[in-house]
Coordinates of C-alpha atoms in Angstrom, one line a residue:
M1 CA 78.3 43.5 18.2
T2 CA 81.1 41.1 20.9
N3 CA 84.4 43.0 20.5
P4 CA 87.1 40.1 19.6
A5 CA 90.0 42.6 21.4
R6 CA 88.2 43.5 24.5
I7 CA 87.2 39.4 24.9
S8 CA 91.2 38.7 24.3
A9 CA 92.1 42.0 26.6
E10 CA 90.2 40.1 29.0
R11 CA 91.6 36.7 29.1
S12 CA 94.6 37.7 29.0
T13 CA 94.0 39.7 32.5
V14 CA 92.4 36.4 33.7
R15 CA 94.9 35.1 36.6
T16 CA 96.2 31.6 35.9
A17 CA 96.8 29.0 38.8
A18 CA 100.1 30.2 38.5
D19 CA 99.8 33.6 39.3
R20 CA 97.9 33.0 42.5
F21 CA 99.6 30.3 43.7
G22 CA 103.4 31.0 42.2
V23 CA 105.5 28.6 41.3
V24 CA 108.0 26.9 43.4
D25 CA 111.7 24.9 43.0
M26 CA 111.4 21.2 41.6
P27 CA 112.3 18.9 44.1
D28 CA 115.2 17.0 44.2
L29 CA 114.4 13.9 42.8
S30 CA 117.0 11.3 44.1
Y31 CA 116.7 8.2 46.3
T32 CA 118.1 9.0 49.5
P33 CA 118.0 6.4 53.0
E34 CA 115.0 9.6 54.5
V35 CA 113.1 9.1 51.5
A36 CA 113.5 4.8 51.2
A37 CA 112.6 5.3 55.6
E38 CA 109.7 8.2 54.6
T39 CA 108.3 5.8 52.1
E40 CA 108.4 2.2 53.3
H41 CA 104.9 1.6 54.9
L42 CA 103.9 3.0 51.8
Y43 CA 105.5 0.3 49.5
Q44 CA 103.9 -1.9 51.2
R45 CA 100.9 -0.9 50.1
V46 CA 101.9 -1.6 46.5
S47 CA 104.6 -4.2 47.0
H48 CA 102.7 -6.6 44.9
H49 CA 102.8 -5.3 42.0
I50 CA 106.1 -3.1 42.5
P51 CA 109.9 -4.9 42.5
R52 CA 111.3 -3.8 45.7
L53 CA 113.9 -2.9 43.0
E54 CA 112.2 -1.1 40.8
W55 CA 110.8 1.2 44.2
P56 CA 113.7 3.7 44.3
V57 CA 112.6 4.3 40.8
Y58 CA 108.7 6.1 42.2
A59 CA 109.7 6.8 45.9
P60 CA 111.3 10.3 45.3
Y61 CA 108.4 11.6 43.6
V62 CA 105.7 9.7 46.4
A63 CA 108.0 11.5 48.8
A64 CA 107.7 14.8 46.4
I65 CA 103.8 14.4 46.0
N66 CA 103.4 14.1 49.6
R67 CA 105.4 16.8 50.7
L68 CA 104.4 19.5 48.4
K69 CA 100.5 18.5 48.1
K70 CA 100.4 19.5 52.4
Q71 CA 102.7 23.2 51.4
R72 CA 100.2 23.7 48.4
N73 CA 96.4 23.3 51.0
A74 CA 95.5 20.6 47.5
V75 CA 93.7 17.3 48.1
I76 CA 94.4 14.4 45.1
L77 CA 91.5 13.0 43.5
A78 CA 92.5 9.5 42.8
H79 CA 89.7 7.0 40.4
N80 CA 89.9 2.9 40.7
Y81 CA 91.0 2.6 37.1
Q82 CA 94.7 4.8 38.5
T83 CA 98.1 2.7 39.0
P84 CA 98.7 1.6 42.0
E85 CA 101.7 4.0 42.6
I86 CA 99.5 6.8 42.2
F87 CA 95.9 4.7 44.4
H88 CA 98.0 3.4 47.5
C89 CA 100.4 6.1 47.2
V90 CA 99.5 9.6 47.1
A91 CA 96.0 9.8 46.7
D92 CA 93.8 11.3 49.1
I93 CA 90.4 10.3 48.4
V94 CA 89.7 7.4 46.1
G95 CA 86.3 5.9 43.5
D96 CA 84.7 6.1 41.3
S97 CA 84.0 10.2 39.1
L98 CA 81.5 11.6 40.7
Q99 CA 81.9 9.6 44.3
L100 CA 85.6 11.8 43.9
A101 CA 83.8 15.6 43.1
K102 CA 81.2 14.8 46.1
E103 CA 83.8 14.0 48.6
A104 CA 85.7 16.9 47.7
T105 CA 83.8 19.0 48.7
K106 CA 83.5 17.8 51.9
V107 CA 87.9 18.6 52.4
D108 CA 89.0 22.4 53.0
A109 CA 91.8 22.5 50.9
E110 CA 92.2 25.1 47.6
I111 CA 93.0 22.7 45.6
I112 CA 92.0 19.7 43.7
V113 CA 94.4 17.4 41.1
Q114 CA 91.8 14.9 39.9
C115 CA 94.1 11.7 39.0
G116 CA 91.4 10.4 36.1
V117 CA 90.3 11.7 33.2
H118 CA 89.2 15.7 31.7
F119 CA 85.2 14.7 32.1
M120 CA 85.8 14.0 35.8
A121 CA 88.2 16.8 36.3
E122 CA 84.7 18.7 34.7
T123 CA 82.7 17.4 37.9
S124 CA 85.1 18.0 40.6
K125 CA 85.0 21.7 39.4
L126 CA 81.2 21.6 38.9
L127 CA 81.1 20.4 42.1
N128 CA 83.0 22.7 43.8
P129 CA 83.1 26.1 42.0
Q130 CA 85.0 28.6 44.0
K131 CA 88.5 25.6 44.2
T132 CA 91.3 25.0 42.2
V133 CA 91.2 22.2 40.0
L134 CA 94.5 20.3 38.4
I135 CA 94.5 17.8 35.6
P136 CA 97.8 16.3 35.4
D137 CA 98.0 15.6 31.3
M138 CA 94.7 18.4 30.0
K139 CA 95.3 15.6 27.0
A140 CA 93.7 12.4 29.0
G141 CA 90.2 12.3 27.2
C142 CA 87.5 9.2 27.1
S143 CA 86.0 7.7 23.2
L144 CA 82.6 7.4 25.2
A145 CA 82.4 10.9 27.0
E146 CA 84.1 12.7 23.8
S147 CA 81.5 11.0 21.1
I148 CA 78.5 13.6 21.6
T149 CA 78.9 17.3 21.9
G150 CA 76.0 19.8 23.6
A151 CA 74.8 20.3 19.4
D152 CA 74.2 16.1 19.2
V153 CA 71.6 16.9 22.3
R154 CA 70.2 19.9 21.3
L155 CA 69.7 17.8 18.5
L156 CA 68.3 15.0 19.9
R157 CA 65.9 17.2 21.7
E158 CA 65.0 19.3 18.4
T159 CA 64.5 15.5 16.8
Y160 CA 62.2 13.9 20.0
P161 CA 60.2 16.6 21.3
G162 CA 59.6 16.3 25.1
V163 CA 61.1 13.3 25.7
P164 CA 63.1 13.0 28.4
I165 CA 67.5 13.1 28.0
V166 CA 69.1 11.3 30.7
T167 CA 73.1 11.9 30.3
Y168 CA 75.5 8.9 32.0
V169 CA 77.8 10.9 34.4
N170 CA 80.5 10.3 31.9
T171 CA 80.6 13.4 30.3
S172 CA 81.8 16.5 29.2
A173 CA 80.7 19.6 30.7
E174 CA 78.8 20.8 27.6
V175 CA 76.2 17.8 27.5
K176 CA 75.4 18.2 30.8
A177 CA 74.1 21.3 30.4
E178 CA 71.7 20.1 27.8
S179 CA 70.7 17.1 29.5
D180 CA 66.9 17.4 32.0
I181 CA 69.3 15.3 34.4
C182 CA 72.6 12.6 35.1
C183 CA 73.0 8.6 35.8
T184 CA 75.0 7.0 36.9
S185 CA 75.4 3.3 36.5
A186 CA 73.9 2.2 40.2
N187 CA 71.5 4.7 39.6
A188 CA 70.2 4.4 35.6
V189 CA 67.4 2.8 35.9
E190 CA 66.1 4.2 38.7
V191 CA 66.6 7.6 36.9
V192 CA 64.6 6.9 34.3
E193 CA 61.9 5.8 36.0
S194 CA 61.5 8.6 38.3
F195 CA 60.0 10.4 35.2
G196 CA 57.3 8.2 34.6
V197 CA 56.8 7.9 31.0
D198 CA 56.8 5.0 28.6
R199 CA 60.1 7.1 26.8
V200 CA 63.8 8.5 27.8
L201 CA 67.3 9.0 26.0
C202 CA 69.7 7.6 27.9
I203 CA 72.7 9.3 26.6
P204 CA 75.5 8.3 25.3
D205 CA 76.4 4.8 26.4
E206 CA 74.5 2.6 24.2
F207 CA 75.6 -0.5 26.0
L208 CA 74.5 1.2 29.8
A209 CA 71.3 2.0 27.7
Q210 CA 70.4 -1.3 26.3
N211 CA 71.8 -3.2 29.3
V212 CA 69.4 -0.5 31.7
A213 CA 66.3 -1.6 29.0
A214 CA 67.0 -4.4 30.4
Q215 CA 64.9 -3.6 33.4
T216 CA 62.2 -1.0 32.9
K217 CA 59.3 -1.3 30.4
V218 CA 60.6 1.8 29.6
K219 CA 61.6 1.9 26.1
I220 CA 65.4 3.5 26.3
L221 CA 66.1 5.9 23.2
T222 CA 70.1 5.5 23.1
W223 CA 73.3 7.1 20.9
K224 CA 76.4 4.9 19.7
G225 CA 78.5 6.3 22.7
H226 CA 81.0 3.5 23.6
C227 CA 83.7 3.7 26.7
E228 CA 86.9 1.9 24.3
V229 CA 87.8 -0.7 27.7
H230 CA 85.0 -2.3 28.0
E231 CA 83.6 -3.0 24.0
R232 CA 86.1 -5.0 24.4
F233 CA 85.2 -8.0 26.1
T234 CA 82.9 -10.4 24.4
A235 CA 80.7 -13.3 25.1
E236 CA 83.3 -15.6 24.0
E237 CA 86.4 -15.0 26.2
L238 CA 84.9 -15.4 29.2
L239 CA 82.8 -18.3 29.0
A240 CA 86.0 -19.4 27.8
Y241 CA 87.6 -18.4 31.4
K242 CA 84.7 -20.2 32.2
A243 CA 85.1 -23.5 30.7
A244 CA 88.7 -23.7 32.4
D245 CA 88.2 -22.8 35.7
P246 CA 84.4 -23.1 36.7
D247 CA 84.5 -21.7 40.3
I248 CA 85.4 -18.0 38.8
Q249 CA 83.0 -16.4 39.4
I250 CA 82.3 -13.3 36.4
I251 CA 81.7 -9.4 37.6
A252 CA 80.6 -6.9 34.9
H253 CA 80.6 -3.5 34.3
P254 CA 77.1 -2.8 32.6
E255 CA 79.5 -0.3 29.8
C256 CA 79.9 -3.7 28.8
P257 CA 78.1 -4.7 26.4
P258 CA 74.7 -6.8 27.2
E259 CA 76.2 -10.2 25.5
V260 CA 78.5 -10.2 28.5
V261 CA 76.7 -9.2 30.8
A262 CA 74.4 -12.5 29.6
V263 CA 77.3 -14.5 31.1
A264 CA 77.8 -12.2 33.9
D265 CA 77.8 -14.5 37.9
F266 CA 77.1 -10.6 39.0
T267 CA 76.6 -6.9 37.1
G268 CA 77.6 -3.7 38.6
S269 CA 79.5 -0.1 39.0
T270 CA 82.5 0.3 40.2
S271 CA 81.4 0.8 44.2
G272 CA 79.0 -2.1 43.2
M273 CA 81.9 -4.2 41.6
I274 CA 84.2 -3.7 44.3
G275 CA 81.2 -3.9 47.6
Y276 CA 80.7 -7.2 45.8
V277 CA 84.3 -8.5 46.1
K278 CA 84.8 -7.0 49.7
D279 CA 81.1 -9.0 51.1
N280 CA 81.4 -12.2 49.5
R281 CA 84.8 -12.8 48.9
P282 CA 84.6 -15.5 46.0
A283 CA 88.2 -17.2 45.5
K284 CA 88.6 -16.3 41.8
V285 CA 86.6 -13.9 40.5
L286 CA 87.7 -11.6 37.1
L287 CA 86.5 -8.7 36.8
V288 CA 85.2 -6.9 33.6
T289 CA 86.9 -3.8 33.0
E290 CA 89.5 -1.9 33.2
C291 CA 92.7 -4.0 35.5
S292 CA 94.2 -1.7 36.8
M293 CA 91.0 -2.1 39.3
A294 CA 91.7 -5.7 40.1
S295 CA 95.6 -4.2 40.8
N296 CA 94.1 -2.0 43.6
I297 CA 91.5 -3.7 45.6
E298 CA 93.4 -6.8 45.8
S299 CA 95.1 -6.0 48.6
E300 CA 92.3 -5.1 50.3
V301 CA 90.7 -8.2 50.3
P302 CA 93.8 -11.3 51.0
G303 CA 92.3 -14.7 50.3
V304 CA 90.5 -13.0 46.7
K305 CA 92.5 -14.6 43.4
F306 CA 92.3 -12.2 40.9
I307 CA 92.2 -13.2 37.1
K308 CA 93.0 -10.0 34.3
P309 CA 91.9 -9.5 31.3
C310 CA 94.1 -7.2 31.0
N311 CA 92.1 -4.2 29.3
L312 CA 94.0 -1.1 30.1
C313 CA 92.5 2.7 29.4
P314 CA 95.3 4.6 27.7
H315 CA 93.6 8.4 29.3
M316 CA 93.8 7.0 32.8
K317 CA 97.1 5.8 31.7
R318 CA 98.3 9.3 30.9
I319 CA 98.5 10.6 33.8
T320 CA 101.7 9.6 36.3
L321 CA 103.5 10.7 39.4
P322 CA 106.4 13.1 37.5
K323 CA 103.2 15.1 35.5
I324 CA 101.1 14.7 39.1
L325 CA 104.4 16.7 40.2
E326 CA 104.6 19.1 37.7
S327 CA 100.9 19.9 38.5
L328 CA 101.8 20.6 41.7
V329 CA 105.8 22.3 40.6
Y330 CA 103.9 24.5 38.5
M331 CA 100.0 25.1 39.0
R332 CA 99.1 22.9 35.5
D333 CA 96.9 22.4 33.7
E334 CA 93.4 24.0 35.1
I335 CA 90.3 23.1 34.5
H336 CA 87.8 26.0 33.6
V337 CA 84.0 25.9 33.3
D338 CA 82.3 28.7 31.6
P339 CA 80.3 29.7 34.3
L340 CA 76.7 29.4 31.9
V341 CA 77.7 26.5 30.9
A342 CA 78.4 25.0 35.1
E343 CA 75.1 26.2 36.5
R344 CA 72.6 23.9 33.9
A345 CA 75.3 21.7 34.0
R346 CA 75.6 21.3 38.0
L347 CA 71.7 21.2 38.3
A348 CA 71.6 18.5 36.5
V349 CA 73.5 16.1 38.2
E350 CA 72.0 17.9 41.4
R351 CA 68.2 16.7 40.1
M352 CA 70.2 13.0 39.6
V353 CA 71.7 13.8 43.7
N354 CA 68.7 14.8 44.9
L355 CA 66.8 12.5 43.5
R356 CA 65.6 10.5 46.6
N357 CA 64.8 13.4 48.7

């Protein structure tokens, strides 16, 4: 029998990130002429979203974070749903969750600060096991990821023996570990069809699974998980936008309900949506996703007018400049994944990545 006292003693001897890297003093956050000059080029990136009058509130944090990340040999990853002052002013790598984790393997940094939600930080840890991964707010969760547990997946495997389990990357490491392979919204159809069978479990996003089912002959079994941002969009509201202005192009994420996807001009993953806008440059576009993404790509596509039906992700918005700075100062909060869970979860991710190899 395992000795609880021994486990407690072993945990107490684990060195924290603060122990390994040390804690530094909180920088001075005054808005000085030096800070103004240092951050002016960054302000130009967000000037359409942040009034000049408000910049002195942001600039000291931006300057302090950019100095300290160099001192710490840290890289900041920011998801497309982060606010513009994070996305454009302190992030080193931006993109969707899997893209961020993969890009982080290519940089020479000891520390990753994940500006996203918890499962994204776990995925970064899975693909960068030797690096220290911090998340500025440990409570930054995800309604979709939290809709299913590892125990749920084990029960599904018992209920549907022999049926492959394809798990969306927007899940916890524990859930990935119980799966056969992971998928993204961009490659879900390809992954589902790679097994060459007539039935596949595609979990946990019900709407993504339904949208995949519409594109394949494979019978898709799913779970009733939803993204609380995308599930709120309706076909009725999008048709109302179209009726008011027929020139609007509607671009939807496949986490949206099928009836929303049906009225969209294009449906694609986060990176697919961005690529569509950059390649086609529609005069007016409505992105059916978290509204910060429109703000973040607006500066890259001058001439495109974004119509914003603003559904915000409350979990993403838990990440702020002050919390990022505190992560770097105090080296908190660190992401840990049980090594046995990590090994199995990493295998599910790698099977997806290596699918075309």
